[in-house]
PDB file of C-alpha atoms in Angstrom:
ATOM      1  CA  MET R   1     146.782  96.944 152.363  1.00  0.00           C
ATOM      2  CA  PRO R   2     143.682  98.923 152.386  1.00  0.00           C
ATOM      3  CA  SER R   3     142.692 100.347 149.051  1.00  0.00           C
ATOM      4  CA  SER R   4     143.245 104.529 148.522  1.00  0.00           C
ATOM      5  CA  PRO R   5     139.756 105.995 147.885  1.00  0.00           C
ATOM      6  CA  ALA R   6     140.908 107.383 144.778  1.00  0.00           C
ATOM      7  CA  SER R   7     141.033 103.290 143.620  1.00  0.00           C
ATOM      8  CA  ALA R   8     137.296 103.229 146.144  1.00  0.00           C
ATOM      9  CA  TYR R   9     135.415 105.634 143.719  1.00  0.00           C
ATOM     10  CA  ASP R  10     136.156 103.970 140.763  1.00  0.00           C
ATOM     11  CA  THR R  11     135.475 100.488 141.929  1.00  0.00           C
ATOM     12  CA  ALA R  12     131.528 102.224 143.582  1.00  0.00           C
ATOM     13  CA  MET R  13     131.555 103.815 140.244  1.00  0.00           C
ATOM     14  CA  LYS R  14     132.003 101.419 137.909  1.00  0.00           C
ATOM     15  CA  PRO R  15     128.111  99.449 138.019  1.00  0.00           C
ATOM     16  CA  TRP R  16     126.853 102.605 137.238  1.00  0.00           C
ATOM     17  CA  LEU R  17     129.256 103.326 133.938  1.00  0.00           C
ATOM     18  CA  ARG R  18     127.577 100.112 132.568  1.00  0.00           C
ATOM     19  CA  TYR R  19     124.050 100.541 133.701  1.00  0.00           C
ATOM     20  CA  LEU R  20     124.493 104.729 131.719  1.00  0.00           C
ATOM     21  CA  THR R  21     126.113 103.219 128.418  1.00  0.00           C
ATOM     22  CA  CYS R  22     124.045 100.446 128.389  1.00  0.00           C
ATOM     23  CA  ALA R  23     120.526 102.514 128.921  1.00  0.00           C
ATOM     24  CA  VAL R  24     122.732 105.123 126.186  1.00  0.00           C
ATOM     25  CA  ILE R  25     123.381 102.281 123.731  1.00  0.00           C
ATOM     26  CA  GLY R  26     119.674 100.802 123.583  1.00  0.00           C
ATOM     27  CA  THR R  27     117.849 104.502 123.876  1.00  0.00           C
ATOM     28  CA  VAL R  28     120.612 104.688 120.117  1.00  0.00           C
ATOM     29  CA  ALA R  29     118.943 101.403 119.140  1.00  0.00           C
ATOM     30  CA  GLY R  30     115.628 101.666 119.652  1.00  0.00           C
ATOM     31  CA  ILE R  31     115.431 104.642 118.163  1.00  0.00           C
ATOM     32  CA  GLY R  32     117.400 104.120 114.630  1.00  0.00           C
ATOM     33  CA  ILE R  33     114.846 101.040 114.396  1.00  0.00           C
ATOM     34  CA  ALA R  34     111.515 103.375 115.302  1.00  0.00           C
ATOM     35  CA  ALA R  35     112.954 105.778 112.471  1.00  0.00           C
ATOM     36  CA  GLN R  36     113.507 102.415 109.848  1.00  0.00           C
ATOM     37  CA  THR R  37     110.016 100.983 110.679  1.00  0.00           C
ATOM     38  CA  VAL R  38     108.082 104.744 110.379  1.00  0.00           C
ATOM     39  CA  ARG R  39     110.518 105.030 107.111  1.00  0.00           C
ATOM     40  CA  THR R  40     110.069 101.881 105.847  1.00  0.00           C
ATOM     41  CA  GLY R  41     106.349 100.880 107.391  1.00  0.00           C
ATOM     42  CA  ALA R  42     102.904 101.294 105.196  1.00  0.00           C
ATOM     43  CA  PHE R  43     100.091 104.039 105.789  1.00  0.00           C
ATOM     44  CA  GLY R  44      97.728 102.874 109.135  1.00  0.00           C
ATOM     45  CA  SER R  45      97.134  99.224 110.681  1.00  0.00           C
ATOM     46  CA  ASN R  46      98.412  97.891 107.949  1.00  0.00           C
ATOM     47  CA  VAL R  47      96.483  94.990 106.176  1.00  0.00           C
ATOM     48  CA  ALA R  48      98.336  92.748 103.448  1.00  0.00           C
ATOM     49  CA  THR R  49      96.601  91.839 100.679  1.00  0.00           C
ATOM     50  CA  GLY R  50      98.541  90.409  98.181  1.00  0.00           C
ATOM     51  CA  PRO R  51     102.051  92.250  98.140  1.00  0.00           C
ATOM     52  CA  TRP R  52      99.442  95.469  98.555  1.00  0.00           C
ATOM     53  CA  THR R  53      99.806  96.611 101.857  1.00  0.00           C
ATOM     54  CA  THR R  54      96.904  99.079 103.547  1.00  0.00           C
ATOM     55  CA  GLY R  55      95.152 100.726 106.542  1.00  0.00           C
ATOM     56  CA  THR R  56      91.920 101.713 107.292  1.00  0.00           C
ATOM     57  CA  ASP R  57      93.078 104.989 110.329  1.00  0.00           C
ATOM     58  CA  PHE R  58      95.081 108.029 108.593  1.00  0.00           C
ATOM     59  CA  GLY R  59      93.202 110.684 107.992  1.00  0.00           C
ATOM     60  CA  THR R  60      91.072 109.964 111.142  1.00  0.00           C
ATOM     61  CA  ALA R  61      91.309 111.263 114.145  1.00  0.00           C
ATOM     62  CA  GLN R  62      92.082 108.133 115.692  1.00  0.00           C
ATOM     63  CA  ALA R  63      95.116 107.154 112.967  1.00  0.00           C
ATOM     64  CA  SER R  64      97.809 105.733 115.632  1.00  0.00           C
ATOM     65  CA  ALA R  65     100.917 107.476 115.912  1.00  0.00           C
ATOM     66  CA  ARG R  66     102.674 105.222 114.210  1.00  0.00           C
ATOM     67  CA  THR R  67     100.847 106.080 111.090  1.00  0.00           C
ATOM     68  CA  ARG R  68     101.152 109.726 111.905  1.00  0.00           C
ATOM     69  CA  ALA R  69     105.282 109.626 111.567  1.00  0.00           C
ATOM     70  CA  VAL R  70     104.945 108.030 108.175  1.00  0.00           C
ATOM     71  CA  VAL R  71     102.563 110.655 106.691  1.00  0.00           C
ATOM     72  CA  ALA R  72     104.814 113.645 108.881  1.00  0.00           C
ATOM     73  CA  LEU R  73     107.395 111.403 107.542  1.00  0.00           C
ATOM     74  CA  ARG R  74     106.951 110.911 103.378  1.00  0.00           C
ATOM     75  CA  GLY R  75     105.234 114.933 103.602  1.00  0.00           C
ATOM     76  CA  LEU R  76     102.199 113.071 102.113  1.00  0.00           C
ATOM     77  CA  LEU R  77      98.809 114.561 103.053  1.00  0.00           C
ATOM     78  CA  ALA R  78      96.382 111.235 104.493  1.00  0.00           C
ATOM     79  CA  LEU R  79      93.055 112.029 103.252  1.00  0.00           C
ATOM     80  CA  PRO R  80      89.824 109.818 105.223  1.00  0.00           C
ATOM     81  CA  ALA R  81      88.770 106.490 103.449  1.00  0.00           C
ATOM     82  CA  SER R  82      85.419 107.728 102.294  1.00  0.00           C
ATOM     83  CA  GLU R  83      87.888 110.402  99.961  1.00  0.00           C
ATOM     84  CA  ALA R  84      91.007 108.129  98.893  1.00  0.00           C
ATOM     85  CA  ARG R  85      92.302 104.507 100.201  1.00  0.00           C
ATOM     86  CA  TYR R  86      95.775 103.890 100.187  1.00  0.00           C
ATOM     87  CA  TYR R  87      97.894 100.357  98.984  1.00  0.00           C
ATOM     88  CA  THR R  88     101.448 100.690  99.284  1.00  0.00           C
ATOM     89  CA  ALA R  89     103.439  96.831  97.164  1.00  0.00           C
ATOM     90  CA  ALA R  90     107.768  97.143  98.444  1.00  0.00           C
ATOM     91  CA  THR R  91     107.325  92.602  96.600  1.00  0.00           C
ATOM     92  CA  ASP R  92     106.048  91.750  93.210  1.00  0.00           C
ATOM     93  CA  ASP R  93     103.252  88.342  93.007  1.00  0.00           C
ATOM     94  CA  THR R  94     106.064  86.324  94.708  1.00  0.00           C
ATOM     95  CA  GLY R  95     107.073  88.269  97.613  1.00  0.00           C
ATOM     96  CA  GLN R  96     110.414  89.655  95.810  1.00  0.00           C
ATOM     97  CA  PRO R  97     111.951  92.321  96.976  1.00  0.00           C
ATOM     98  CA  LEU R  98     111.128  95.341  93.445  1.00  0.00           C
ATOM     99  CA  ASP R  99     114.007  96.528  92.390  1.00  0.00           C
ATOM    100  CA  GLY R 100     114.480  99.258  89.679  1.00  0.00           C
ATOM    101  CA  ARG R 101     116.408  97.796  87.487  1.00  0.00           C
ATOM    102  CA  CYS R 102     114.119  94.431  86.827  1.00  0.00           C
ATOM    103  CA  ARG R 103     111.459  94.795  84.599  1.00  0.00           C
ATOM    104  CA  TYR R 104     108.023  94.384  85.859  1.00  0.00           C
ATOM    105  CA  ARG R 105     104.391  94.782  83.882  1.00  0.00           C
ATOM    106  CA  LEU R 106     101.622  96.100  86.112  1.00  0.00           C
ATOM    107  CA  SER R 107      98.128  93.877  85.546  1.00  0.00           C
ATOM    108  CA  GLY R 108      94.946  95.698  87.016  1.00  0.00           C
ATOM    109  CA  ARG R 109      91.314  96.327  85.880  1.00  0.00           C
ATOM    110  CA  ALA R 110      88.730  98.543  86.513  1.00  0.00           C
ATOM    111  CA  LEU R 111      89.048  99.599  90.034  1.00  0.00           C
ATOM    112  CA  PRO R 112      85.255 100.734  92.277  1.00  0.00           C
ATOM    113  CA  ALA R 113      86.542 104.088  91.989  1.00  0.00           C
ATOM    114  CA  LYS R 114      85.386 107.808  90.888  1.00  0.00           C
ATOM    115  CA  TRP R 115      89.662 108.273  89.733  1.00  0.00           C
ATOM    116  CA  TRP R 116      93.156 105.827  90.238  1.00  0.00           C
ATOM    117  CA  SER R 117      97.288 106.948  90.203  1.00  0.00           C
ATOM    118  CA  ILE R 118     100.486 105.289  90.752  1.00  0.00           C
ATOM    119  CA  THR R 119     103.050 106.305  91.539  1.00  0.00           C
ATOM    120  CA  VAL R 120     106.824 105.296  92.144  1.00  0.00           C
ATOM    121  CA  TYR R 121     109.676 106.095  95.480  1.00  0.00           C
ATOM    122  CA  ASP R 122     113.036 105.159  96.070  1.00  0.00           C
ATOM    123  CA  ARG R 123     112.962 103.123  99.557  1.00  0.00           C
ATOM    124  CA  ALA R 124     113.051 106.360 101.770  1.00  0.00           C
ATOM    125  CA  GLY R 125     109.440 107.959  99.706  1.00  0.00           C
ATOM    126  CA  TYR R 126     111.177 111.000  97.205  1.00  0.00           C
ATOM    127  CA  LEU R 127     109.704 110.352  93.237  1.00  0.00           C
ATOM    128  CA  VAL R 128     112.608 108.283  91.374  1.00  0.00           C
ATOM    129  CA  LYS R 129     114.622 110.516  88.923  1.00  0.00           C
ATOM    130  CA  ASN R 130     114.286 109.774  85.523  1.00  0.00           C
ATOM    131  CA  ASP R 131     115.359 111.998  82.456  1.00  0.00           C
ATOM    132  CA  ALA R 132     111.992 112.103  81.109  1.00  0.00           C
ATOM    133  CA  GLY R 133     110.304 113.505  84.762  1.00  0.00           C
ATOM    134  CA  ILE R 134     107.943 110.738  84.352  1.00  0.00           C
ATOM    135  CA  TYR R 135     106.821 109.826  88.439  1.00  0.00           C
ATOM    136  CA  SER R 136     102.983 108.429  88.431  1.00  0.00           C
ATOM    137  CA  LEU R 137     100.651 107.134  85.832  1.00  0.00           C
ATOM    138  CA  GLY R 138      96.716 107.946  86.234  1.00  0.00           C
ATOM    139  CA  SER R 139      93.204 106.380  85.251  1.00  0.00           C
ATOM    140  CA  ALA R 140      92.850 109.111  83.104  1.00  0.00           C
ATOM    141  CA  ALA R 141      95.854 108.379  81.300  1.00  0.00           C
ATOM    142  CA  LEU R 142      94.483 105.559  79.611  1.00  0.00           C
ATOM    143  CA  GLY R 143      91.465 104.636  76.481  1.00  0.00           C
ATOM    144  CA  THR R 144      88.428 103.869  76.998  1.00  0.00           C
ATOM    145  CA  ASP R 145      88.872 100.389  75.739  1.00  0.00           C
ATOM    146  CA  GLU R 146      91.746 100.083  78.375  1.00  0.00           C
ATOM    147  CA  GLN R 147      89.510 100.820  81.806  1.00  0.00           C
ATOM    148  CA  ALA R 148      87.760  97.747  81.620  1.00  0.00           C
ATOM    149  CA  ARG R 149      91.245  95.956  82.047  1.00  0.00           C
ATOM    150  CA  TRP R 150      95.001  97.751  81.921  1.00  0.00           C
ATOM    151  CA  ASN R 151      98.667  96.696  81.756  1.00  0.00           C
ATOM    152  CA  VAL R 152     101.375  99.259  82.820  1.00  0.00           C
ATOM    153  CA  VAL R 153     105.326  98.157  82.734  1.00  0.00           C
ATOM    154  CA  LEU R 154     107.413  99.403  85.140  1.00  0.00           C
ATOM    155  CA  ALA R 155     111.240  99.614  83.834  1.00  0.00           C
ATOM    156  CA  PRO R 156     114.858 100.989  83.900  1.00  0.00           C
ATOM    157  CA  ASP R 157     114.845 102.361  79.818  1.00  0.00           C
ATOM    158  CA  ARG R 158     111.448 103.700  77.637  1.00  0.00           C
ATOM    159  CA  GLN R 159     108.866 100.981  76.887  1.00  0.00           C
ATOM    160  CA  PRO R 160     106.202 101.070  74.128  1.00  0.00           C
ATOM    161  CA  GLY R 161     102.455 102.096  76.052  1.00  0.00           C
ATOM    162  CA  HIS R 162     102.513 103.054  79.556  1.00  0.00           C
ATOM    163  CA  TRP R 163     105.595 102.859  81.305  1.00  0.00           C
ATOM    164  CA  LEU R 164     106.713 104.258  84.715  1.00  0.00           C
ATOM    165  CA  PRO R 165     110.657 104.470  84.970  1.00  0.00           C
ATOM    166  CA  THR R 166     112.595 102.593  87.947  1.00  0.00           C
ATOM    167  CA  GLY R 167     115.511 104.933  87.392  1.00  0.00           C
ATOM    168  CA  LYS R 168     117.517 101.541  87.496  1.00  0.00           C
ATOM    169  CA  ILE R 169     118.213 102.461  92.042  1.00  0.00           C
ATOM    170  CA  ASP R 170     118.383  98.369  94.055  1.00  0.00           C
ATOM    171  CA  HIS R 171     114.821  99.306  95.073  1.00  0.00           C
ATOM    172  CA  ILE R 172     112.031 100.159  94.236  1.00  0.00           C
ATOM    173  CA  GLU R 173     107.909 101.050  96.122  1.00  0.00           C
ATOM    174  CA  LEU R 174     104.402 101.599  94.982  1.00  0.00           C
ATOM    175  CA  THR R 175     101.718 103.635  95.901  1.00  0.00           C
ATOM    176  CA  LEU R 176      98.282 103.358  94.358  1.00  0.00           C
ATOM    177  CA  ARG R 177      96.116 105.755  95.068  1.00  0.00           C
ATOM    178  CA  VAL R 178      92.529 104.782  94.703  1.00  0.00           C
ATOM    179  CA  TYR R 179      89.977 108.201  94.858  1.00  0.00           C
ATOM    180  CA  LEU R 180      86.580 107.978  95.560  1.00  0.00           C
ATOM    181  CA  PRO R 181      85.942 104.814  95.906  1.00  0.00           C
ATOM    182  CA  ALA R 182      83.290 102.788  96.587  1.00  0.00           C
ATOM    183  CA  GLY R 183      81.040 101.656  99.257  1.00  0.00           C
ATOM    184  CA  GLY R 184      82.558 105.224 100.574  1.00  0.00           C
ATOM    185  CA  GLY R 185      86.136 103.350 101.280  1.00  0.00           C
ATOM    186  CA  ARG R 186      84.878 101.260 104.384  1.00  0.00           C
ATOM    187  CA  GLY R 187      86.278  98.237 102.763  1.00  0.00           C
ATOM    188  CA  ASN R 188      89.432  96.884 101.208  1.00  0.00           C
ATOM    189  CA  LEU R 189      89.977  95.810  97.252  1.00  0.00           C
ATOM    190  CA  THR R 190      90.612  93.035  97.194  1.00  0.00           C
ATOM    191  CA  ARG R 191      92.843  90.730  96.011  1.00  0.00           C
ATOM    192  CA  ALA R 192      91.051  90.287  92.182  1.00  0.00           C
ATOM    193  CA  GLN R 193      91.049  94.087  92.491  1.00  0.00           C
ATOM    194  CA  LEU R 194      94.275  95.181  92.943  1.00  0.00           C
ATOM    195  CA  PRO R 195      96.499  94.768  89.618  1.00  0.00           C
ATOM    196  CA  SER R 196      99.396  92.433  89.502  1.00  0.00           C
ATOM    197  CA  ILE R 197     102.841  92.845  89.676  1.00  0.00           C
ATOM    198  CA  THR R 198     105.660  90.120  87.111  1.00  0.00           C
ATOM    199  CA  ARG R 199     108.756  90.246  86.506  1.00  0.00           C
ATOM    200  CA  GLU R 200     109.230  89.712  83.348  1.00  0.00           C
ATOM    201  CA  ALA R 201     113.638  90.555  83.568  1.00  0.00           C
ATOM    202  CA  CYS R 202     116.411  92.145  84.721  1.00  0.00           C
ATOM    203  CA  ALA R 203     119.186  93.208  83.800  1.00  0.00           C
TER     204      ALA R 203
END
């Protein structure tokens, strides 16, 4: 028995529906992956030094689309490398993700720059909420005898000495901003110059 016009039409349309469905799924998945990459990405063309990641194309006309998207998403004013260098860390020295329920010790030396600061963010790039209202620590807060070698404790509860709250959230990230770096910011800081990140205990 010959097929009806309606069934023939349905048979002809089925491949197009499959193609359309695949195209929609692929587009949605691609957008999701791109958004996640930007949301969790570091600045610039990634260069890793220990747990710290940096790049040199932010704040320039040569900044990639990815760098521009990261800066726009996180709402940060990215200055040229000659004025500021940015280093981000999402893991400790052993490669384990930074957990806001744990206690970490940041140990550093004098950085080749006029001024620096370390700020704690959550996974989405927002400041970590905490009752103490402390979000960042700058080199100006260090005493004269601490400038050459310093320590900062990251922990959910108040700690003696210099302390940055982690808000008891499951994932934190750090941004180290180095202002007016030596050499015009043309080179990356070495592993010996960057702070170490050591996990001391977890709840």
